[in-house]
Amino acid sequence: MSNKKLTVADIIARKAEREKNNSVLVNVPGLGGEVECKKLGLDRIMSMMDRYDATEASQSIAFQRELILAACPLFKDEALQDAYNVAEPIDIVDLVLDGNFADYNVLTDAILAMNGFAETKAEIKNINISDSTVISS
């Protein structure tokens, strides 16, 4: 990373780049394809984190479910929810991912990485992870 003195023009250009990279495609091995995930605001993620006790496994997976539902438009699709006959929208995450914990982690890591919370080895398109490396399939 460079120690360049930033200018207003640099910050404005960075804003445009950030807006362009507002979503990523994440390769979900258990689904055999990519799922779009949108960047959530920092406050929204922190609010979700505050509602769950990360030391409890059931609370951790509940956080992941809520995060995935909020960030991935696919899971909010009414036709998909109707096809799976879900009582609550949150239930679609378990049904589509078929309880595959690795797939939960791939999606969660990617969503959190967009906000600088975690590094991920998930296959992601259109987002810079660490060291300005773009990971793609």
Coordinates of C-alpha atoms in Angstrom, one line a residue:
M1 CA 0.0 0.0 0.0
S2 CA 1.3 3.4 -0.9
N3 CA 1.8 6.3 1.5
K4 CA 0.5 8.8 -1.1
K5 CA -1.0 12.0 0.2
L6 CA -4.7 11.9 -0.8
T7 CA -6.5 14.7 -2.5
V8 CA -10.1 15.5 -2.8
A9 CA -10.1 14.1 -6.3
D10 CA -8.7 10.8 -5.0
I11 CA -11.5 10.5 -2.4
I12 CA -14.1 11.4 -5.0
A13 CA -12.7 8.7 -7.3
R14 CA -12.7 6.2 -4.4
K15 CA -16.4 7.0 -3.8
A16 CA -17.3 6.2 -7.4
E17 CA -15.3 2.9 -7.2
R18 CA -17.0 2.0 -4.0
E19 CA -20.4 2.5 -5.5
K20 CA -19.5 0.4 -8.4
N21 CA -18.4 -2.5 -6.1
N22 CA -21.6 -2.4 -4.0
S23 CA -22.3 -6.2 -4.6
V24 CA -20.3 -9.3 -5.3
L25 CA -20.9 -12.7 -6.8
V26 CA -20.0 -15.5 -4.4
N27 CA -19.3 -19.0 -5.5
V28 CA -21.3 -21.3 -3.2
P29 CA -20.0 -24.8 -3.7
G30 CA -23.1 -26.6 -2.3
L31 CA -25.3 -24.8 -4.7
G32 CA -23.0 -25.2 -7.7
G33 CA -23.1 -21.6 -8.7
E34 CA -22.8 -18.0 -7.6
V35 CA -25.1 -15.9 -5.4
E36 CA -25.1 -12.1 -5.5
C37 CA -24.5 -10.5 -2.1
K38 CA -25.0 -6.7 -1.6
K39 CA -22.9 -4.6 0.8
L40 CA -24.8 -3.8 4.0
G41 CA -24.0 -0.7 6.0
L42 CA -21.7 -0.9 8.9
D43 CA -24.5 0.2 11.4
R44 CA -26.8 -2.5 10.1
I45 CA -24.2 -5.2 10.5
M46 CA -23.3 -4.0 14.0
S47 CA -26.9 -3.9 15.0
M48 CA -27.3 -7.6 13.9
M49 CA -24.1 -8.5 15.8
D50 CA -25.5 -6.8 18.9
R51 CA -28.6 -9.0 18.9
Y52 CA -26.7 -12.3 19.1
D53 CA -24.2 -14.0 21.5
A54 CA -21.4 -15.1 19.3
T55 CA -20.2 -17.6 22.0
E56 CA -23.4 -19.7 21.5
A57 CA -23.4 -21.8 18.3
S58 CA -27.1 -21.5 17.8
Q59 CA -26.8 -17.7 18.1
S60 CA -23.9 -17.7 15.7
I61 CA -25.9 -19.5 13.0
A62 CA -29.0 -17.3 13.7
F63 CA -26.7 -14.2 13.0
Q64 CA -25.5 -15.8 9.8
R65 CA -29.0 -16.6 8.6
E66 CA -30.1 -13.0 9.2
L67 CA -27.0 -11.6 7.5
I68 CA -27.4 -13.8 4.5
L69 CA -31.1 -13.0 4.1
A70 CA -30.4 -9.2 4.4
A71 CA -27.5 -9.2 1.9
C72 CA -28.5 -11.7 -0.7
P73 CA -31.5 -10.7 -2.9
L74 CA -32.0 -14.3 -4.1
F75 CA -33.2 -15.4 -0.7
K76 CA -35.8 -12.6 -0.6
D77 CA -37.5 -13.7 -3.8
E78 CA -41.2 -14.4 -3.1
A79 CA -41.4 -17.1 -5.8
L80 CA -38.5 -18.9 -4.2
Q81 CA -40.1 -18.7 -0.8
D82 CA -43.4 -19.9 -2.2
A83 CA -41.7 -22.8 -3.9
Y84 CA -40.1 -23.9 -0.6
N85 CA -43.4 -23.2 1.2
V86 CA -41.7 -21.2 4.0
A87 CA -43.6 -19.8 7.0
E88 CA -41.0 -17.1 7.7
P89 CA -38.6 -15.5 5.1
I90 CA -35.6 -16.4 7.3
D91 CA -36.4 -20.1 6.9
I92 CA -35.5 -20.0 3.2
V93 CA -31.7 -19.7 4.1
D94 CA -31.7 -23.1 5.8
L95 CA -33.7 -24.8 3.1
V96 CA -31.7 -23.4 0.1
L97 CA -28.4 -24.0 1.7
D98 CA -29.6 -27.4 3.0
G99 CA -27.9 -26.9 6.3
N100 CA -24.4 -26.8 4.7
F101 CA -22.4 -25.0 7.3
A102 CA -19.5 -24.4 4.9
D103 CA -21.9 -22.6 2.5
Y104 CA -23.1 -20.4 5.4
N105 CA -19.5 -19.5 6.1
V106 CA -18.6 -18.7 2.5
L107 CA -21.5 -16.3 2.2
T108 CA -21.0 -14.8 5.7
D109 CA -17.3 -14.3 5.1
A110 CA -17.9 -12.6 1.8
I111 CA -20.6 -10.2 3.2
L112 CA -18.4 -9.3 6.2
A113 CA -15.3 -8.8 4.0
M114 CA -17.1 -6.1 2.0
N115 CA -17.2 -4.1 5.2
G116 CA -13.7 -5.0 6.3
F117 CA -14.8 -7.3 9.1
A118 CA -13.0 -10.4 7.8
E119 CA -10.8 -11.8 5.1
T120 CA -12.2 -14.5 3.0
K121 CA -10.9 -17.2 0.7
A122 CA -14.4 -17.5 -0.9
E123 CA -14.4 -17.0 -4.6
I124 CA -15.7 -13.5 -5.1
K125 CA -15.9 -11.4 -8.2
N126 CA -15.7 -7.6 -8.4
I127 CA -14.3 -6.9 -4.9
N128 CA -10.9 -6.2 -3.6
I129 CA -10.1 -8.3 -0.6
S130 CA -6.7 -7.8 1.1
D131 CA -3.6 -6.6 -0.5
S132 CA -5.6 -5.3 -3.5
T133 CA -6.0 -8.8 -4.8
V134 CA -9.1 -9.6 -6.7
I135 CA -10.3 -13.2 -6.1
S136 CA -12.5 -14.7 -8.9
S137 CA -13.5 -18.0 -10.2

